[in-house]
PDB file of C-alpha atoms in Angstrom:
ATOM      1  CA  MET A  25      -3.371  -0.237  24.133  1.00  0.00           C
ATOM      2  CA  LYS A  26       0.148  -0.759  22.748  1.00  0.00           C
ATOM      3  CA  LYS A  27       2.264   2.390  22.763  1.00  0.00           C
ATOM      4  CA  PRO A  28       3.149   3.639  19.271  1.00  0.00           C
ATOM      5  CA  ASN A  29       6.762   2.942  18.316  1.00  0.00           C
ATOM      6  CA  LEU A  30       9.237   5.735  17.606  1.00  0.00           C
ATOM      7  CA  SER A  31       8.611   5.879  13.865  1.00  0.00           C
ATOM      8  CA  GLN A  32       4.844   6.119  14.457  1.00  0.00           C
ATOM      9  CA  GLN A  33       5.379   8.892  17.017  1.00  0.00           C
ATOM     10  CA  THR A  34       7.627  10.687  14.532  1.00  0.00           C
ATOM     11  CA  ALA A  35       4.999  10.328  11.808  1.00  0.00           C
ATOM     12  CA  ARG A  36       2.442  11.840  14.179  1.00  0.00           C
ATOM     13  CA  ARG A  37       4.728  14.789  14.941  1.00  0.00           C
ATOM     14  CA  LEU A  38       5.502  15.381  11.272  1.00  0.00           C
ATOM     15  CA  TYR A  39       1.802  15.130  10.423  1.00  0.00           C
ATOM     16  CA  ASN A  40       1.051  17.787  13.044  1.00  0.00           C
ATOM     17  CA  LEU A  41       3.686  20.087  11.534  1.00  0.00           C
ATOM     18  CA  VAL A  42       1.913  19.771   8.203  1.00  0.00           C
ATOM     19  CA  ALA A  43      -1.779  19.569   9.086  1.00  0.00           C
ATOM     20  CA  ALA A  44      -2.087  21.360  12.424  1.00  0.00           C
ATOM     21  CA  GLU A  45       0.789  23.840  12.688  1.00  0.00           C
ATOM     22  CA  LYS A  46       0.870  24.537   8.926  1.00  0.00           C
ATOM     23  CA  LYS A  47       4.672  24.743   8.991  1.00  0.00           C
ATOM     24  CA  PHE A  48       4.797  23.182   5.528  1.00  0.00           C
ATOM     25  CA  ALA A  49       2.203  24.177   2.959  1.00  0.00           C
ATOM     26  CA  PRO A  50       0.526  21.843   0.437  1.00  0.00           C
ATOM     27  CA  GLY A  51       2.940  21.249  -2.435  1.00  0.00           C
ATOM     28  CA  GLU A  52       5.956  22.498  -0.448  1.00  0.00           C
ATOM     29  CA  LYS A  53       9.198  20.534  -0.371  1.00  0.00           C
ATOM     30  CA  LEU A  54      10.359  19.297   3.039  1.00  0.00           C
ATOM     31  CA  PRO A  55      13.886  19.990   4.322  1.00  0.00           C
ATOM     32  CA  ASN A  56      16.472  17.373   3.463  1.00  0.00           C
ATOM     33  CA  GLU A  57      16.743  14.201   5.524  1.00  0.00           C
ATOM     34  CA  VAL A  58      19.657  15.414   7.664  1.00  0.00           C
ATOM     35  CA  GLU A  59      17.970  18.694   8.620  1.00  0.00           C
ATOM     36  CA  LEU A  60      14.577  17.144   9.285  1.00  0.00           C
ATOM     37  CA  SER A  61      15.909  14.268  11.388  1.00  0.00           C
ATOM     38  CA  ARG A  62      17.886  16.792  13.452  1.00  0.00           C
ATOM     39  CA  GLU A  63      14.812  18.988  13.923  1.00  0.00           C
ATOM     40  CA  LEU A  64      12.682  16.043  15.053  1.00  0.00           C
ATOM     41  CA  GLY A  65      15.447  14.567  17.205  1.00  0.00           C
ATOM     42  CA  VAL A  66      15.386  11.127  15.592  1.00  0.00           C
ATOM     43  CA  SER A  67      17.663   9.024  13.434  1.00  0.00           C
ATOM     44  CA  ARG A  68      17.461   9.165   9.665  1.00  0.00           C
ATOM     45  CA  ALA A  69      16.251   5.554   9.618  1.00  0.00           C
ATOM     46  CA  THR A  70      13.360   6.440  11.941  1.00  0.00           C
ATOM     47  CA  LEU A  71      12.544   9.483   9.816  1.00  0.00           C
ATOM     48  CA  ARG A  72      12.427   7.322   6.670  1.00  0.00           C
ATOM     49  CA  GLU A  73       9.946   4.978   8.333  1.00  0.00           C
ATOM     50  CA  ALA A  74       7.791   7.928   9.384  1.00  0.00           C
ATOM     51  CA  ILE A  75       7.872   9.415   5.882  1.00  0.00           C
ATOM     52  CA  ARG A  76       6.963   6.027   4.392  1.00  0.00           C
ATOM     53  CA  GLU A  77       3.900   5.899   6.648  1.00  0.00           C
ATOM     54  CA  LEU A  78       2.822   9.417   5.697  1.00  0.00           C
ATOM     55  CA  VAL A  79       3.303   8.646   2.010  1.00  0.00           C
ATOM     56  CA  SER A  80       1.003   5.637   2.372  1.00  0.00           C
ATOM     57  CA  GLN A  81      -1.605   7.912   3.949  1.00  0.00           C
ATOM     58  CA  GLY A  82      -1.364  10.422   1.101  1.00  0.00           C
ATOM     59  CA  VAL A  83       0.047  13.163   3.345  1.00  0.00           C
ATOM     60  CA  LEU A  84       3.455  13.273   1.653  1.00  0.00           C
ATOM     61  CA  GLU A  85       4.747  12.492  -1.839  1.00  0.00           C
ATOM     62  CA  VAL A  86       8.242  11.295  -2.730  1.00  0.00           C
ATOM     63  CA  ARG A  87       9.292  12.574  -6.145  1.00  0.00           C
ATOM     64  CA  ARG A  88      12.274  10.667  -7.434  1.00  0.00           C
ATOM     65  CA  GLY A  89      15.321  12.874  -7.810  1.00  0.00           C
ATOM     66  CA  LEU A  90      13.520  15.881  -6.321  1.00  0.00           C
ATOM     67  CA  GLY A  91      12.771  15.058  -2.692  1.00  0.00           C
ATOM     68  CA  THR A  92       9.774  14.756  -0.385  1.00  0.00           C
ATOM     69  CA  PHE A  93       6.815  17.110  -0.772  1.00  0.00           C
ATOM     70  CA  VAL A  94       3.593  17.800   1.090  1.00  0.00           C
ATOM     71  CA  SER A  95       0.671  16.446  -0.918  1.00  0.00           C
ATOM     72  CA  PRO A  96      -1.324  19.224  -2.625  1.00  0.00           C
ATOM     73  CA  GLN A  97      -4.492  17.522  -1.323  1.00  0.00           C
ATOM     74  CA  VAL A  98      -3.325  17.295   2.284  1.00  0.00           C
ATOM     75  CA  GLY A  99      -6.066  19.628   3.537  1.00  0.00           C
ATOM     76  CA  GLN A 100      -8.744  17.248   2.262  1.00  0.00           C
ATOM     77  CA  LEU A 101      -7.373  14.161   4.024  1.00  0.00           C
ATOM     78  CA  GLU A 102      -8.776  12.470   7.055  1.00  0.00           C
ATOM     79  CA  ASP A 103      -6.513  11.771  10.032  1.00  0.00           C
ATOM     80  CA  PHE A 104      -5.822   8.193   8.970  1.00  0.00           C
ATOM     81  CA  GLY A 105      -3.518   5.959  10.944  1.00  0.00           C
ATOM     82  CA  PHE A 106      -2.942   8.080  14.046  1.00  0.00           C
ATOM     83  CA  SER A 107      -5.928   7.428  16.261  1.00  0.00           C
ATOM     84  CA  ALA A 108      -6.262   4.422  18.536  1.00  0.00           C
ATOM     85  CA  LEU A 109      -4.559   1.246  17.385  1.00  0.00           C
ATOM     86  CA  GLU A 110      -7.906  -0.521  17.578  1.00  0.00           C
ATOM     87  CA  GLN A 111      -9.362   1.926  15.053  1.00  0.00           C
ATOM     88  CA  LEU A 112      -6.496   1.356  12.630  1.00  0.00           C
ATOM     89  CA  ARG A 113      -6.849  -2.399  12.911  1.00  0.00           C
ATOM     90  CA  GLY A 114     -10.597  -2.067  12.452  1.00  0.00           C
ATOM     91  CA  GLN A 115     -10.065  -0.078   9.269  1.00  0.00           C
ATOM     92  CA  LEU A 116      -7.603  -2.642   7.949  1.00  0.00           C
ATOM     93  CA  GLN A 117      -9.928  -5.497   8.803  1.00  0.00           C
ATOM     94  CA  ASP A 118     -12.830  -3.869   6.965  1.00  0.00           C
ATOM     95  CA  LEU A 119     -10.642  -3.012   3.975  1.00  0.00           C
ATOM     96  CA  PHE A 120      -9.283  -6.534   3.649  1.00  0.00           C
ATOM     97  CA  GLU A 121     -12.713  -8.025   4.138  1.00  0.00           C
ATOM     98  CA  LEU A 122     -13.930  -6.042   1.131  1.00  0.00           C
ATOM     99  CA  ARG A 123     -10.818  -6.911  -0.872  1.00  0.00           C
ATOM    100  CA  SER A 124     -11.278 -10.608  -0.165  1.00  0.00           C
ATOM    101  CA  ILE A 125     -14.805 -10.400  -1.574  1.00  0.00           C
ATOM    102  CA  PHE A 126     -14.058  -8.815  -4.949  1.00  0.00           C
ATOM    103  CA  GLU A 127     -10.340  -9.057  -5.786  1.00  0.00           C
ATOM    104  CA  PRO A 128     -10.209 -12.850  -6.288  1.00  0.00           C
ATOM    105  CA  ARG A 129     -13.135 -12.530  -8.709  1.00  0.00           C
ATOM    106  CA  ALA A 130     -11.432  -9.581 -10.436  1.00  0.00           C
ATOM    107  CA  ALA A 131      -8.371 -11.775 -11.007  1.00  0.00           C
ATOM    108  CA  ALA A 132     -10.538 -14.466 -12.561  1.00  0.00           C
ATOM    109  CA  LEU A 133     -12.261 -11.941 -14.839  1.00  0.00           C
ATOM    110  CA  ALA A 134      -8.926 -10.451 -15.890  1.00  0.00           C
ATOM    111  CA  CYS A 135      -7.872 -13.886 -17.141  1.00  0.00           C
ATOM    112  CA  ARG A 136     -10.911 -13.921 -19.435  1.00  0.00           C
ATOM    113  CA  ARG A 137     -11.188 -10.282 -20.454  1.00  0.00           C
ATOM    114  CA  ALA A 138      -7.761  -8.638 -20.377  1.00  0.00           C
ATOM    115  CA  THR A 139      -6.200  -7.761 -23.714  1.00  0.00           C
ATOM    116  CA  GLU A 140      -2.712  -9.020 -24.516  1.00  0.00           C
ATOM    117  CA  GLU A 141      -1.397  -5.527 -23.820  1.00  0.00           C
ATOM    118  CA  GLU A 142      -3.118  -5.488 -20.437  1.00  0.00           C
ATOM    119  CA  LEU A 143      -1.644  -8.903 -19.605  1.00  0.00           C
ATOM    120  CA  ARG A 144       1.816  -7.560 -20.401  1.00  0.00           C
ATOM    121  CA  ASP A 145       1.135  -4.568 -18.149  1.00  0.00           C
ATOM    122  CA  ILE A 146       0.036  -6.835 -15.275  1.00  0.00           C
ATOM    123  CA  TRP A 147       3.221  -8.863 -15.721  1.00  0.00           C
ATOM    124  CA  ALA A 148       5.404  -5.738 -15.787  1.00  0.00           C
ATOM    125  CA  ARG A 149       3.722  -4.295 -12.693  1.00  0.00           C
ATOM    126  CA  GLY A 150       4.206  -7.595 -10.881  1.00  0.00           C
ATOM    127  CA  LYS A 151       7.901  -7.592 -11.764  1.00  0.00           C
ATOM    128  CA  ASP A 152       8.182  -4.025 -10.442  1.00  0.00           C
ATOM    129  CA  VAL A 153       6.922  -5.235  -7.048  1.00  0.00           C
ATOM    130  CA  GLU A 154       9.401  -8.115  -7.104  1.00  0.00           C
ATOM    131  CA  ALA A 155      12.279  -5.761  -7.927  1.00  0.00           C
ATOM    132  CA  CYS A 156      11.362  -3.420  -5.052  1.00  0.00           C
ATOM    133  CA  ILE A 157      11.228  -6.277  -2.541  1.00  0.00           C
ATOM    134  CA  LEU A 158      14.524  -7.807  -3.691  1.00  0.00           C
ATOM    135  CA  ALA A 159      16.202  -4.395  -3.535  1.00  0.00           C
ATOM    136  CA  GLY A 160      14.772  -3.639  -0.094  1.00  0.00           C
ATOM    137  CA  GLN A 161      12.918  -0.597  -1.431  1.00  0.00           C
ATOM    138  CA  ASP A 162       9.479   0.749  -0.601  1.00  0.00           C
ATOM    139  CA  ARG A 163       7.025  -1.171  -2.793  1.00  0.00           C
ATOM    140  CA  THR A 164       3.859   0.761  -1.941  1.00  0.00           C
ATOM    141  CA  GLN A 165       3.358   2.440  -5.325  1.00  0.00           C
ATOM    142  CA  ALA A 166       4.422  -0.655  -7.275  1.00  0.00           C
ATOM    143  CA  ASP A 167       2.057  -2.887  -5.291  1.00  0.00           C
ATOM    144  CA  ARG A 168      -0.829  -0.488  -5.808  1.00  0.00           C
ATOM    145  CA  ALA A 169      -0.123  -0.377  -9.544  1.00  0.00           C
ATOM    146  CA  PHE A 170      -0.036  -4.185  -9.768  1.00  0.00           C
ATOM    147  CA  HIS A 171      -3.421  -4.693  -8.121  1.00  0.00           C
ATOM    148  CA  ALA A 172      -4.903  -1.792 -10.102  1.00  0.00           C
ATOM    149  CA  ALA A 173      -3.711  -3.367 -13.368  1.00  0.00           C
ATOM    150  CA  ILE A 174      -5.521  -6.599 -12.503  1.00  0.00           C
ATOM    151  CA  VAL A 175      -8.754  -4.766 -11.702  1.00  0.00           C
ATOM    152  CA  ARG A 176      -8.531  -2.778 -14.942  1.00  0.00           C
ATOM    153  CA  GLY A 177      -8.075  -6.045 -16.815  1.00  0.00           C
ATOM    154  CA  ALA A 178     -11.383  -7.290 -15.383  1.00  0.00           C
ATOM    155  CA  HIS A 179     -13.212  -4.625 -17.432  1.00  0.00           C
ATOM    156  CA  ASN A 180     -15.848  -4.016 -14.784  1.00  0.00           C
ATOM    157  CA  GLU A 181     -16.725  -0.360 -14.212  1.00  0.00           C
ATOM    158  CA  PHE A 182     -17.838  -0.766 -10.616  1.00  0.00           C
ATOM    159  CA  MET A 183     -14.809  -2.821  -9.626  1.00  0.00           C
ATOM    160  CA  SER A 184     -12.655  -0.027 -11.050  1.00  0.00           C
ATOM    161  CA  ARG A 185     -14.438   2.443  -8.801  1.00  0.00           C
ATOM    162  CA  LEU A 186     -13.139   0.463  -5.823  1.00  0.00           C
ATOM    163  CA  LEU A 187      -9.500   1.094  -6.742  1.00  0.00           C
ATOM    164  CA  PRO A 188      -9.090   3.870  -4.117  1.00  0.00           C
ATOM    165  CA  ILE A 189     -10.016   1.271  -1.495  1.00  0.00           C
ATOM    166  CA  ILE A 190      -7.288  -1.044  -2.763  1.00  0.00           C
ATOM    167  CA  ASP A 191      -4.812   1.847  -2.708  1.00  0.00           C
ATOM    168  CA  GLN A 192      -5.621   2.656   0.895  1.00  0.00           C
ATOM    169  CA  ALA A 193      -5.513  -0.976   2.010  1.00  0.00           C
ATOM    170  CA  VAL A 194      -2.185  -1.690   0.304  1.00  0.00           C
ATOM    171  CA  GLY A 195      -0.536   1.469   1.592  1.00  0.00           C
ATOM    172  CA  THR A 196      -1.788   1.107   5.149  1.00  0.00           C
ATOM    173  CA  ALA A 197      -0.843  -2.574   5.317  1.00  0.00           C
ATOM    174  CA  ILE A 198       2.725  -1.977   4.136  1.00  0.00           C
ATOM    175  CA  ALA A 199       3.227   1.026   6.431  1.00  0.00           C
ATOM    176  CA  SER A 200       1.610  -0.309   9.589  1.00  0.00           C
ATOM    177  CA  GLY A 201       2.537  -3.983   9.584  1.00  0.00           C
ATOM    178  CA  GLU A 202       4.946  -4.965  12.357  1.00  0.00           C
ATOM    179  CA  ARG A 203       6.083  -8.019  10.372  1.00  0.00           C
ATOM    180  CA  ARG A 204       6.981  -6.161   7.212  1.00  0.00           C
ATOM    181  CA  GLU A 205       9.733  -8.529   6.113  1.00  0.00           C
ATOM    182  CA  ALA A 206       7.507 -11.589   6.508  1.00  0.00           C
ATOM    183  CA  LEU A 207       4.741  -9.793   4.603  1.00  0.00           C
ATOM    184  CA  ALA A 208       7.185  -8.858   1.842  1.00  0.00           C
ATOM    185  CA  GLN A 209       8.380 -12.438   1.430  1.00  0.00           C
ATOM    186  CA  ALA A 210       4.810 -13.757   1.375  1.00  0.00           C
ATOM    187  CA  THR A 211       3.981 -11.145  -1.267  1.00  0.00           C
ATOM    188  CA  LEU A 212       6.948 -12.262  -3.364  1.00  0.00           C
ATOM    189  CA  ARG A 213       5.776 -15.875  -3.385  1.00  0.00           C
ATOM    190  CA  ASP A 214       2.080 -15.123  -3.794  1.00  0.00           C
ATOM    191  CA  HIS A 215       2.532 -12.681  -6.653  1.00  0.00           C
ATOM    192  CA  ALA A 216       4.699 -15.186  -8.541  1.00  0.00           C
ATOM    193  CA  LEU A 217       1.942 -17.802  -8.323  1.00  0.00           C
ATOM    194  CA  LEU A 218      -0.737 -15.285  -9.241  1.00  0.00           C
ATOM    195  CA  LEU A 219       1.217 -14.084 -12.269  1.00  0.00           C
ATOM    196  CA  GLU A 220       1.695 -17.652 -13.441  1.00  0.00           C
ATOM    197  CA  PHE A 221      -2.051 -18.302 -13.483  1.00  0.00           C
ATOM    198  CA  ILE A 222      -2.867 -14.947 -15.082  1.00  0.00           C
ATOM    199  CA  GLN A 223      -0.337 -15.508 -17.865  1.00  0.00           C
ATOM    200  CA  LYS A 224      -1.989 -18.866 -18.563  1.00  0.00           C
ATOM    201  CA  ARG A 225      -5.431 -17.204 -18.430  1.00  0.00           C
ATOM    202  CA  ASP A 226      -6.370 -19.746 -15.787  1.00  0.00           C
ATOM    203  CA  GLY A 227      -9.245 -17.908 -14.093  1.00  0.00           C
ATOM    204  CA  GLU A 228      -9.921 -20.490 -11.410  1.00  0.00           C
ATOM    205  CA  GLY A 229      -6.247 -20.696 -10.484  1.00  0.00           C
ATOM    206  CA  ALA A 230      -5.887 -16.907 -10.400  1.00  0.00           C
ATOM    207  CA  GLN A 231      -8.963 -16.565  -8.213  1.00  0.00           C
ATOM    208  CA  HIS A 232      -7.576 -19.052  -5.683  1.00  0.00           C
ATOM    209  CA  ALA A 233      -4.095 -17.493  -5.826  1.00  0.00           C
ATOM    210  CA  MET A 234      -5.474 -14.028  -5.074  1.00  0.00           C
ATOM    211  CA  ALA A 235      -7.560 -15.373  -2.194  1.00  0.00           C
ATOM    212  CA  ILE A 236      -4.466 -17.093  -0.783  1.00  0.00           C
ATOM    213  CA  HIS A 237      -2.441 -13.897  -1.156  1.00  0.00           C
ATOM    214  CA  LEU A 238      -4.992 -11.846   0.778  1.00  0.00           C
ATOM    215  CA  ARG A 239      -5.251 -14.550   3.440  1.00  0.00           C
ATOM    216  CA  HIS A 240      -1.478 -14.561   3.909  1.00  0.00           C
ATOM    217  CA  ALA A 241      -1.462 -10.762   4.221  1.00  0.00           C
ATOM    218  CA  MET A 242      -4.201 -10.885   6.837  1.00  0.00           C
ATOM    219  CA  ASP A 243      -2.382 -13.610   8.768  1.00  0.00           C
ATOM    220  CA  GLU A 244       0.849 -11.599   8.830  1.00  0.00           C
ATOM    221  CA  MET A 245      -1.056  -8.557  10.132  1.00  0.00           C
ATOM    222  CA  GLY A 246      -2.999 -10.567  12.688  1.00  0.00           C
ATOM    223  CA  LEU A 247      -6.382  -9.779  11.154  1.00  0.00           C
ATOM    224  CA  GLU A 248      -9.300 -12.104  11.704  1.00  0.00           C
ATOM    225  CA  ILE A 249     -12.220 -12.179   9.253  1.00  0.00           C
ATOM    226  CA  ASP A 250     -15.156 -14.497   9.838  1.00  0.00           C
TER     227      ASP A 250
END
């Protein structure tokens, strides 16, 4: 089994401080970046990567202008992302397998059923993802919002109930992927094509574009789905 890299080890240590040692309570603000990196004995860049991973798992929350906080729901979370690498990859594979079944169809339905306001929201959310990638910023929340907007536009109650699965898959993929830059660039291209079809209300094109997007993501993460 491949040894976790330094940012993953740091995320594990920080998770233990929160969940096991209870050093930081749910809802509590973490020390600033300089103090925390010194306490953990890592660089600030490594700490940022670790925090990004914990945010994707729902352990931490970054509140713009305020700092990083322990999620109020941290006590209810499972220990995602820190067990064997094989387990993490298995989770990702299952998540993307499910996404590949229903998200392309959701994109097609959104082309038919979304209101004009919902189409504008999908477009805006897609542009938010693009802006994050071009600025080199964490796109986790923006990416989640984009895919959620498409599913909402499909107007299918049971697809909407699967949104937490999309959230987990998007967050875990962005945080755990070793080829993050390649994944980001593929996302940039794929989202542009997807948005083009959705704006035209071309359901067949949107369905294929979403399938291609998920396939590219799986390829970049080395996932194989039969």
